[in-house]
PDB file of C-alpha atoms in Angstrom:
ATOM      1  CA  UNK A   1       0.000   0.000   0.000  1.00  0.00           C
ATOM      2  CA  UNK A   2       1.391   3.614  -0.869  1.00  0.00           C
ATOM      3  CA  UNK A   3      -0.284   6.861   0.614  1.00  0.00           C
ATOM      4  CA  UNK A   4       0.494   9.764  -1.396  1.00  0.00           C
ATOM      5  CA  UNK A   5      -1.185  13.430  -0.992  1.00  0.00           C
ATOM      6  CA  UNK A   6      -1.794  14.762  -4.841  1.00  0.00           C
ATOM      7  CA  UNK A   7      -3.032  18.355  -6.594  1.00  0.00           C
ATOM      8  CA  UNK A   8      -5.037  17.294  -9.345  1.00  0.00           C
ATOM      9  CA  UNK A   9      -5.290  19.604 -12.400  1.00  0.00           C
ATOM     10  CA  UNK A  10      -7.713  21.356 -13.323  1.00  0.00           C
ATOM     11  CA  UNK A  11      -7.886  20.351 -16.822  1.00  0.00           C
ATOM     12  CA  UNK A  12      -9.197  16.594 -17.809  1.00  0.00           C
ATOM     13  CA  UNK A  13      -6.611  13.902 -17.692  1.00  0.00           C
ATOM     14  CA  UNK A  14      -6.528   9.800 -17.553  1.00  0.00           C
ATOM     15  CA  UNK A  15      -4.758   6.674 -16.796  1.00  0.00           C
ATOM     16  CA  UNK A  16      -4.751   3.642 -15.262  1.00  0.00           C
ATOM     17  CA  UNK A  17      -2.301   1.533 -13.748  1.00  0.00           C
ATOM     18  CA  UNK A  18      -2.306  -2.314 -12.432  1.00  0.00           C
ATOM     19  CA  UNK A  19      -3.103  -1.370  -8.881  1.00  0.00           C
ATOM     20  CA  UNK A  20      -6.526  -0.610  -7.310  1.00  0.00           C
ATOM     21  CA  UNK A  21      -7.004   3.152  -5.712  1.00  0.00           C
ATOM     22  CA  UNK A  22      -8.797   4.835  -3.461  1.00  0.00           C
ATOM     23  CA  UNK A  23      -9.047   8.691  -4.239  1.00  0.00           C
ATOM     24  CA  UNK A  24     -10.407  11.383  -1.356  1.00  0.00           C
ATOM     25  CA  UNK A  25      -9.662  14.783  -0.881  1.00  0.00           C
ATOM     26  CA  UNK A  26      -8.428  16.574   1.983  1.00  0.00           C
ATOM     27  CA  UNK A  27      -9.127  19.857   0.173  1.00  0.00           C
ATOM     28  CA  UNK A  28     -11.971  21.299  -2.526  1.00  0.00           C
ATOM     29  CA  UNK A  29     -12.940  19.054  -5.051  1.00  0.00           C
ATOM     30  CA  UNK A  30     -12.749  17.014  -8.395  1.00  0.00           C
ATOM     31  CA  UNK A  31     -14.797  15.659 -10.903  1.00  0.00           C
ATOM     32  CA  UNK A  32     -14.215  11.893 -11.942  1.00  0.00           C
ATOM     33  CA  UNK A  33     -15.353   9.402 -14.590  1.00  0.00           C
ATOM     34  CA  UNK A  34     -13.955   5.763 -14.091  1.00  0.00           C
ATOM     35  CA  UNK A  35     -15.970   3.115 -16.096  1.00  0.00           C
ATOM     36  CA  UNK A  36     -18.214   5.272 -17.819  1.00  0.00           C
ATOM     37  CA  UNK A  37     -19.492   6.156 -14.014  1.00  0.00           C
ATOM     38  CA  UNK A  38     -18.940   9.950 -13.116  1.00  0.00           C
ATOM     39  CA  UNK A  39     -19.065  11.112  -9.778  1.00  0.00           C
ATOM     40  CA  UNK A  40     -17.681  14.170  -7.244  1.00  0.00           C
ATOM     41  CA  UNK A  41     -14.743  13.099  -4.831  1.00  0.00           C
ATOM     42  CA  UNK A  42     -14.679  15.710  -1.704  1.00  0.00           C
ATOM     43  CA  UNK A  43     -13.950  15.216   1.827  1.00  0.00           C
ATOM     44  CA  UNK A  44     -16.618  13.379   2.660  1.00  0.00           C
ATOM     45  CA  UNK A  45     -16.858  11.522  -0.659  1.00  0.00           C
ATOM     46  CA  UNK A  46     -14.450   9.102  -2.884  1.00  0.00           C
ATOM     47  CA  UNK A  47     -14.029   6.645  -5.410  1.00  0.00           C
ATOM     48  CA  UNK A  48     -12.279   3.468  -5.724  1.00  0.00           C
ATOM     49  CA  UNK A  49     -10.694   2.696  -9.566  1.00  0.00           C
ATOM     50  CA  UNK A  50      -9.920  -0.974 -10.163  1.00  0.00           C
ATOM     51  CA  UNK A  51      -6.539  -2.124 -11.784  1.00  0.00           C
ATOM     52  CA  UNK A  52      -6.284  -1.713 -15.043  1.00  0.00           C
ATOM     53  CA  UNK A  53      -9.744   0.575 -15.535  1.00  0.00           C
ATOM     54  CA  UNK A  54      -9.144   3.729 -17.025  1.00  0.00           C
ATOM     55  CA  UNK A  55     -10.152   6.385 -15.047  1.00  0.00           C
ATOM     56  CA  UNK A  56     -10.744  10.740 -15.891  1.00  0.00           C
ATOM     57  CA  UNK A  57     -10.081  13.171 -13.638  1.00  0.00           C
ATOM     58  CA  UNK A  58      -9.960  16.747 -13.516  1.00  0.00           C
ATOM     59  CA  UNK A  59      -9.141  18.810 -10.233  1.00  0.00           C
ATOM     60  CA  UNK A  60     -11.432  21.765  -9.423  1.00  0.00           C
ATOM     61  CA  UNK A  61     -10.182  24.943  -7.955  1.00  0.00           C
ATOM     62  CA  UNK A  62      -7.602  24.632  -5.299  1.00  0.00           C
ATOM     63  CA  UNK A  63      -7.686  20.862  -4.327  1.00  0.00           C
ATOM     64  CA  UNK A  64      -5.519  18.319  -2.352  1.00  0.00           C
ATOM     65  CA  UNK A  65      -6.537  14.871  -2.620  1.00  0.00           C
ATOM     66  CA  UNK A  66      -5.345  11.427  -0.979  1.00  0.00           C
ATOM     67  CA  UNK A  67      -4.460   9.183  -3.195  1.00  0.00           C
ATOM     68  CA  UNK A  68      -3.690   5.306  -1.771  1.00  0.00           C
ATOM     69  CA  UNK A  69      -2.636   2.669  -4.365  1.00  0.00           C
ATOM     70  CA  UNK A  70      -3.932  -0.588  -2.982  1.00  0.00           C
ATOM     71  CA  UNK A  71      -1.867  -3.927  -4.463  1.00  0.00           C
ATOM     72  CA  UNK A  72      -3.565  -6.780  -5.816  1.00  0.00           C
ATOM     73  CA  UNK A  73      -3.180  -8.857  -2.707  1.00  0.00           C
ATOM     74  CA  UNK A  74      -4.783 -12.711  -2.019  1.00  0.00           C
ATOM     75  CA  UNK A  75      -7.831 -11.968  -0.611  1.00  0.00           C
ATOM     76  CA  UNK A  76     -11.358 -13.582   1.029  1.00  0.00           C
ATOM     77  CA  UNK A  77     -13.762 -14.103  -1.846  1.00  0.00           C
ATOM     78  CA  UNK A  78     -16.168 -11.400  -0.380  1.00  0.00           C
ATOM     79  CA  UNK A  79     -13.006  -9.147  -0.473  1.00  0.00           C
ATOM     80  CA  UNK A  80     -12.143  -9.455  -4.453  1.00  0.00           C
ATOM     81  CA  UNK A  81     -15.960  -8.402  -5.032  1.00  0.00           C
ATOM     82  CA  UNK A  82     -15.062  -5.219  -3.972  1.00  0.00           C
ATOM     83  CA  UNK A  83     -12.407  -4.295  -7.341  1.00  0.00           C
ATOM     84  CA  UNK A  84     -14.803  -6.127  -9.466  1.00  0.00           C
ATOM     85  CA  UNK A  85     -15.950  -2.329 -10.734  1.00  0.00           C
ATOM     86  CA  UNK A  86     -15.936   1.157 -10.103  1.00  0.00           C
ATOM     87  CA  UNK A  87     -17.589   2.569  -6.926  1.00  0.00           C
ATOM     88  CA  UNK A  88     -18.070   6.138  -5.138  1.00  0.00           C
ATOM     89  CA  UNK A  89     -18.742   6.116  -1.389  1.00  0.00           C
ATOM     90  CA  UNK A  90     -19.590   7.780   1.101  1.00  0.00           C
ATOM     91  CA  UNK A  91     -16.983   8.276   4.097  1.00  0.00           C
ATOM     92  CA  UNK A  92     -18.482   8.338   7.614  1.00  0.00           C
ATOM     93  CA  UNK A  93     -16.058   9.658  10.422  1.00  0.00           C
ATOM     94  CA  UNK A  94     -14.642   5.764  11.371  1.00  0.00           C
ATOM     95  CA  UNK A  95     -13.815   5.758   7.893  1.00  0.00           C
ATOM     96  CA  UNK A  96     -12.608   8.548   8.058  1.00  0.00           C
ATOM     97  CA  UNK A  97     -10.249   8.851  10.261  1.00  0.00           C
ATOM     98  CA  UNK A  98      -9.043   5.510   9.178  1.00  0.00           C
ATOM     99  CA  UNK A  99      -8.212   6.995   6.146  1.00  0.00           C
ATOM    100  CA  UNK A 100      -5.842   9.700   8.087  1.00  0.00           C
ATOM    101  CA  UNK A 101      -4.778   7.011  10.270  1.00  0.00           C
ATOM    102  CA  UNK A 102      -3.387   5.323   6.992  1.00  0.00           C
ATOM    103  CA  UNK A 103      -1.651   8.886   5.657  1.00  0.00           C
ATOM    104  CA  UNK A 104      -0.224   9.916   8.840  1.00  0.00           C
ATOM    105  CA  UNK A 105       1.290   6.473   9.277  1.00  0.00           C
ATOM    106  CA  UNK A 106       2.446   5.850   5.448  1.00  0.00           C
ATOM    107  CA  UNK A 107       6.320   6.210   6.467  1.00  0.00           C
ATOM    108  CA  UNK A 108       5.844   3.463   9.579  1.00  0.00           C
ATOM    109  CA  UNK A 109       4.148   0.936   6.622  1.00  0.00           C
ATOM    110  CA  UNK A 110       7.178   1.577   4.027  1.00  0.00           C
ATOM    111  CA  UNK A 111       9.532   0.292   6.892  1.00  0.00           C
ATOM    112  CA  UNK A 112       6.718  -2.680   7.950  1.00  0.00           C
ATOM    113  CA  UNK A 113       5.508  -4.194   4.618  1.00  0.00           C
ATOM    114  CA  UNK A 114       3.380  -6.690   6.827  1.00  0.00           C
ATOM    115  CA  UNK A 115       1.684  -4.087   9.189  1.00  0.00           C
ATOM    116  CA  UNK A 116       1.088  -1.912   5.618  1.00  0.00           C
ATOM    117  CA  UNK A 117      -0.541  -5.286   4.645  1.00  0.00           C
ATOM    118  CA  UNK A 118      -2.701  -5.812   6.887  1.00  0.00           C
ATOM    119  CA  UNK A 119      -4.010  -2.141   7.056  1.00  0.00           C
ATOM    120  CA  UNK A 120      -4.986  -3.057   3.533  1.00  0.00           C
ATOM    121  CA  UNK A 121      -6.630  -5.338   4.589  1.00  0.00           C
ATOM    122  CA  UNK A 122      -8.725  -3.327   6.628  1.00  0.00           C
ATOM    123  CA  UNK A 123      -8.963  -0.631   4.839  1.00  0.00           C
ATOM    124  CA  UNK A 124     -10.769  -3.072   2.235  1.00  0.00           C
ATOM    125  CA  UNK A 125     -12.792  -4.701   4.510  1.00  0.00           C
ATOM    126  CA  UNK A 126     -14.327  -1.346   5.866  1.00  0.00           C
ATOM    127  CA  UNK A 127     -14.639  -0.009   2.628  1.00  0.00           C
ATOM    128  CA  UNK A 128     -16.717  -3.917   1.419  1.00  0.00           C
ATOM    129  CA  UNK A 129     -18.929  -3.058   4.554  1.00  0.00           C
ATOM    130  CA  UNK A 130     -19.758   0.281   3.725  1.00  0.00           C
ATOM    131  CA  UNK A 131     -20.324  -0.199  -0.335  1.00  0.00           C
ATOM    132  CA  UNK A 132     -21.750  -3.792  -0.758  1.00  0.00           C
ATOM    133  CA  UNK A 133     -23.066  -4.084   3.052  1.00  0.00           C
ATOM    134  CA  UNK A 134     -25.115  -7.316   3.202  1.00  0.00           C
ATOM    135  CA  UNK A 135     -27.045  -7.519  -0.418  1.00  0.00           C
ATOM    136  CA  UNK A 136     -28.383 -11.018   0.599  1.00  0.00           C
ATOM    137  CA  UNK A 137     -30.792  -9.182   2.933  1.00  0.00           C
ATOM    138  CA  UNK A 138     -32.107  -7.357  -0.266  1.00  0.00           C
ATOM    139  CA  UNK A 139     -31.852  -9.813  -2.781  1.00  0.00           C
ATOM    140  CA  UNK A 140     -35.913  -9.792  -3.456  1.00  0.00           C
ATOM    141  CA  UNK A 141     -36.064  -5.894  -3.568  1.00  0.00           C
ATOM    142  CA  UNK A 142     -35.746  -4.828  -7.400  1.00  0.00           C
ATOM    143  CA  UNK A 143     -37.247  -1.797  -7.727  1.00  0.00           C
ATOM    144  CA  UNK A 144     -37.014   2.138  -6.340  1.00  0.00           C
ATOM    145  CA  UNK A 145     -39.652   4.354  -6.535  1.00  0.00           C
ATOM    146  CA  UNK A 146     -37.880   7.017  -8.883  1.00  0.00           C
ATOM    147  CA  UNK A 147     -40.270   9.658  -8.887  1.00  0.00           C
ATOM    148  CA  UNK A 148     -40.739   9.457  -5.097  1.00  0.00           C
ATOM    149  CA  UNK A 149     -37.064   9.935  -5.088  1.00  0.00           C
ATOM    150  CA  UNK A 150     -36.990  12.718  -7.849  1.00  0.00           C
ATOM    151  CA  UNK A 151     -39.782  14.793  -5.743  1.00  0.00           C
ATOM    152  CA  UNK A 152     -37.558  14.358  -2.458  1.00  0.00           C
ATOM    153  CA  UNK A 153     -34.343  16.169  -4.347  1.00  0.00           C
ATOM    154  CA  UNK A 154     -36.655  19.079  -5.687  1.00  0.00           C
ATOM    155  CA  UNK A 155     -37.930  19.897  -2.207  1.00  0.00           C
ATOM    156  CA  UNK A 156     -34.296  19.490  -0.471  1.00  0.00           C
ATOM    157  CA  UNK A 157     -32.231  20.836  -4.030  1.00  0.00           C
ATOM    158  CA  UNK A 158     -30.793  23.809  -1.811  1.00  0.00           C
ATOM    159  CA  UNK A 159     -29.471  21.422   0.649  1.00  0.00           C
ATOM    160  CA  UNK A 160     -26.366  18.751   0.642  1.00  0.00           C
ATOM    161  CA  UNK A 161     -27.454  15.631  -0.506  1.00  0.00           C
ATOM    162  CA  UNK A 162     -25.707  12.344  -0.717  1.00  0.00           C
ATOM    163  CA  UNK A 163     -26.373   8.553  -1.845  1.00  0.00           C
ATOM    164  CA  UNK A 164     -25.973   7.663   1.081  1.00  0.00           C
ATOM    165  CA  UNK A 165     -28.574   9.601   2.680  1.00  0.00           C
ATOM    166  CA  UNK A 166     -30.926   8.425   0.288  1.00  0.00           C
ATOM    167  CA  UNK A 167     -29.739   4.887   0.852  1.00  0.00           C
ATOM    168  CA  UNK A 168     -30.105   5.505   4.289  1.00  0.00           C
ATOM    169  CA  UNK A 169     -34.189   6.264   3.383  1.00  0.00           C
ATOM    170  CA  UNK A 170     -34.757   3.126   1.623  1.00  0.00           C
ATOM    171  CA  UNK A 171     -32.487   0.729   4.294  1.00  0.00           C
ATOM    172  CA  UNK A 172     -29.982  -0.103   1.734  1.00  0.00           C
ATOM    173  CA  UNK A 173     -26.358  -0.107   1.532  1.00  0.00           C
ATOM    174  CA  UNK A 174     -25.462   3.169  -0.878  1.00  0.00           C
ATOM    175  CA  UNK A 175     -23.782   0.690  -2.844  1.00  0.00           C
ATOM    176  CA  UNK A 176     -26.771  -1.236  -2.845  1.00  0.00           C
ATOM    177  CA  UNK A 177     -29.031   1.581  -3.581  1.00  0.00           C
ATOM    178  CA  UNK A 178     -26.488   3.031  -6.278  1.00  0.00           C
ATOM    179  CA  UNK A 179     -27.312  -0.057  -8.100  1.00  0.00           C
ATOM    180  CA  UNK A 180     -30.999  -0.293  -7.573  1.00  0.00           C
ATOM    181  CA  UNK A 181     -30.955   3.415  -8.811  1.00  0.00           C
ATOM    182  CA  UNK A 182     -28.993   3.033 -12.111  1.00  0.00           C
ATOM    183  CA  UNK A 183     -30.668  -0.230 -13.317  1.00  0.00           C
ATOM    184  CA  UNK A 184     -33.905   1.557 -12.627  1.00  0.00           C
ATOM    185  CA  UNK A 185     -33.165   5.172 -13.647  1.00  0.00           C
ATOM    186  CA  UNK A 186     -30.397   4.624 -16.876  1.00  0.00           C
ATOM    187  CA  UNK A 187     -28.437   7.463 -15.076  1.00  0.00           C
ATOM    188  CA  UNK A 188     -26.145   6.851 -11.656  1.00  0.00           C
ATOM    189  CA  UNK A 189     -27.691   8.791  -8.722  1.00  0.00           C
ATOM    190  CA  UNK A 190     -25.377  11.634  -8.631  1.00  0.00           C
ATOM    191  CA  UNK A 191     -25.412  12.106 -12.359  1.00  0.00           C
ATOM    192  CA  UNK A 192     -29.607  12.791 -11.375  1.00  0.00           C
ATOM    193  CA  UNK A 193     -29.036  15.129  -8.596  1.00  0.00           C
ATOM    194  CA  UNK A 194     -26.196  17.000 -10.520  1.00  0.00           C
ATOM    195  CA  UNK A 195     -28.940  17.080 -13.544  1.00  0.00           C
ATOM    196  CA  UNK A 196     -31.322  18.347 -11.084  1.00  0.00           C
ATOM    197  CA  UNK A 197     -29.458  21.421  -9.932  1.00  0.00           C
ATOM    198  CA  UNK A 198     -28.326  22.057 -13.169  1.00  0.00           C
ATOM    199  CA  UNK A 199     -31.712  22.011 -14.317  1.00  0.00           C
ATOM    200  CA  UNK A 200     -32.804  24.611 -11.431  1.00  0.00           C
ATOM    201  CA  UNK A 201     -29.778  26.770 -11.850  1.00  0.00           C
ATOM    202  CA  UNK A 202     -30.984  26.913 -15.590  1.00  0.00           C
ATOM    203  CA  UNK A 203     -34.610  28.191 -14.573  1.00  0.00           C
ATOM    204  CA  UNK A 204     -33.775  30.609 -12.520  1.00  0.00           C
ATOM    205  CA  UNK A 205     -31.106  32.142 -14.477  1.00  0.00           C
ATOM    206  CA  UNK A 206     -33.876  32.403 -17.306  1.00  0.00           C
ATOM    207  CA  UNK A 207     -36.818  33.597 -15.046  1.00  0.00           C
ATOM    208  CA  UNK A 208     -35.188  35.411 -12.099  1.00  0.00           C
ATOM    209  CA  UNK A 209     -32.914  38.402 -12.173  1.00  0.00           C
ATOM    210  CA  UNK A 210     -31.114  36.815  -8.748  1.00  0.00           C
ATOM    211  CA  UNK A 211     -27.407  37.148  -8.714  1.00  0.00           C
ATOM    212  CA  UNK A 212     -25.341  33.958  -9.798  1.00  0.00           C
ATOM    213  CA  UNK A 213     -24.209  33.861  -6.450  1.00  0.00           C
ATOM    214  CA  UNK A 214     -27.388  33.381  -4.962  1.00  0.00           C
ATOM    215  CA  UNK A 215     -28.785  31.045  -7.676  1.00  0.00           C
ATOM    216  CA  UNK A 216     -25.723  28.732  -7.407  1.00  0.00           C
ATOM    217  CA  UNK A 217     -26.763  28.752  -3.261  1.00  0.00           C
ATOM    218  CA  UNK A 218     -30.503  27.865  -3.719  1.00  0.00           C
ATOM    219  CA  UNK A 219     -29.281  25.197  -6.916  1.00  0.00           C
ATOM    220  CA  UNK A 220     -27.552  23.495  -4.328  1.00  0.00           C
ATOM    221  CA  UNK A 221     -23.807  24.704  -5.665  1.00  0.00           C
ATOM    222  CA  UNK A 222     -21.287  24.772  -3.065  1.00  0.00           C
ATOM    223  CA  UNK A 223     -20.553  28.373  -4.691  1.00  0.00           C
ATOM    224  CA  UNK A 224     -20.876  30.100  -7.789  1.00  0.00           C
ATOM    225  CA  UNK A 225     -17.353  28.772  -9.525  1.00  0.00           C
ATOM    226  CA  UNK A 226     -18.267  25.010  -9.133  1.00  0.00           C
ATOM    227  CA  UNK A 227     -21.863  26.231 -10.531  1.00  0.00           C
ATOM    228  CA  UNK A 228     -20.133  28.007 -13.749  1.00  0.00           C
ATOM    229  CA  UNK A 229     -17.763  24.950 -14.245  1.00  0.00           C
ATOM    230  CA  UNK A 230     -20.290  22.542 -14.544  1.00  0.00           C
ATOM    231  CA  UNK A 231     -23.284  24.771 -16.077  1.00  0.00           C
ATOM    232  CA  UNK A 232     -20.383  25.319 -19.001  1.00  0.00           C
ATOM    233  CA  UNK A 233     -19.824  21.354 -18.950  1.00  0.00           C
ATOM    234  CA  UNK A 234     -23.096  20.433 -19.711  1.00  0.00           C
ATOM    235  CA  UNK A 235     -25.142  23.204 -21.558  1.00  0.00           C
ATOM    236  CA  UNK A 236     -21.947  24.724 -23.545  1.00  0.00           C
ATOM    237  CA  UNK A 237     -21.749  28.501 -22.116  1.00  0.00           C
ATOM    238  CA  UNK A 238     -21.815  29.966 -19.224  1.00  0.00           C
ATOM    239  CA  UNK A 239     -25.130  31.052 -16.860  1.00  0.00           C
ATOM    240  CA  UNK A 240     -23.579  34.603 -17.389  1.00  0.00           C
ATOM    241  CA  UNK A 241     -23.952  34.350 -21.085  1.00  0.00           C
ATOM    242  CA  UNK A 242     -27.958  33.917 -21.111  1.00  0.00           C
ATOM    243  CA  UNK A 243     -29.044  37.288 -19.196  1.00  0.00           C
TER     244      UNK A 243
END
């Protein structure tokens, strides 16, 4: 296992390598695509790219992000299901400060290849708990009420919202309910919420004559850069460039 703290740019790059990694920040933000699944990494979300998956990335704003490259190691059955594809998640404060643990420590685990190992080990098996949880317990539920969920976002768009506070709603694992989501919606969860505020920055810039600033705030925008990035992304100019 090797802990490294990295500035991503912020322009789009890629690669992929033959280790697994787990990518969190520390500091702002970043916007990634690994599989053909896009998602935010933050401080209180990341990602996990398999070996050999090509993964995008592209830093946003002042950003410091921990990257740890997890080796292919022989692992429990239930363990390997973890790399078998992309996943974001969600990091509670255990996981969190396992996670810092892990960085502070990096040093002590370059001298100690078997106490490094078996961190990995853990790391892995906290991070299999928190993604896959127990899907035998919801092997008969197939299907999400989509709509139900869509109404929930427009009433709480201002706010934070994560999977897995939704998962949390419908007593699934959020990599349970990222699944149940996708296979029901055609679009991953976060590419719907992102949609959403994109959608509501959109109508107000059209109808209102609020600031960008406040628009970005009551889209649910952490501010109005991340709000511009993205509204350019998706639509092709700027919220600026319609009034």
């Amino acid at each position: 296992m090797h802990v490294k703290s990295v500035v991503l740019a912020n322009e789009s790059d890629q690669h992929n390598h033959n280790h697994h990694q787990l990518i969190i920040a520390e500091k702002g933000h970043a916007l990634f695509e690994i599989g053909g699944k896009g998602g935010v990494v933050d401080n209180l979300h990341g990602c996990i790219a398999p070996a050999s998956e090509t993964h995008y990335f592209e830093g946003i704003g002042e950003n410091s992000h921990i990257v740890i490259d997890i080796p292919s190691l022989p692992l429990h059955s239930r363990l390997e299901t973890l790399f078998e594809q992309p996943h974001y998640f969600s990091a509670d404060d255990s996981l969190k400060m396992l996670i810092s643990y892990l960085t502070k420590e990096s040093n002590t685990f370059e001298l100690f290849p078997e106490a490094g190992q078996g961190c990995t080990l853990s790391l892995i098996a906290s991070l299999h708990s928190r993604i896959l949880g127990d899907t035998r317990q919801y092997k008969d539920r197939k299907k999400l009420d989509i709509d139900s969920i869509s109404r929930f976002i427009d009433k709480h768009i201002d706010q934070k919202l994560s999977i897995a506070q939704l998962a949390e709603m419908h007593h699934v694992s959020p990599g349970h309910f990222s699944e149940l989501f996708t296979n029901a919606a055609s679009i991953t969860p976060y590419q719907f919420i992102l949609r959403k505020r994109l959608e509501k920055a959109y109508n107000l810039i059209v109808t209102t004559n609020k600031p960008l600033s406040i628009v970005a705030d009551e889209a649910g925008f952490s501010n109005q850069s991340a709000m511009t990035h993205l509204f350019q992304r998706h639509y092709g100019h700027t919220p600026k460039s319609l009034r």
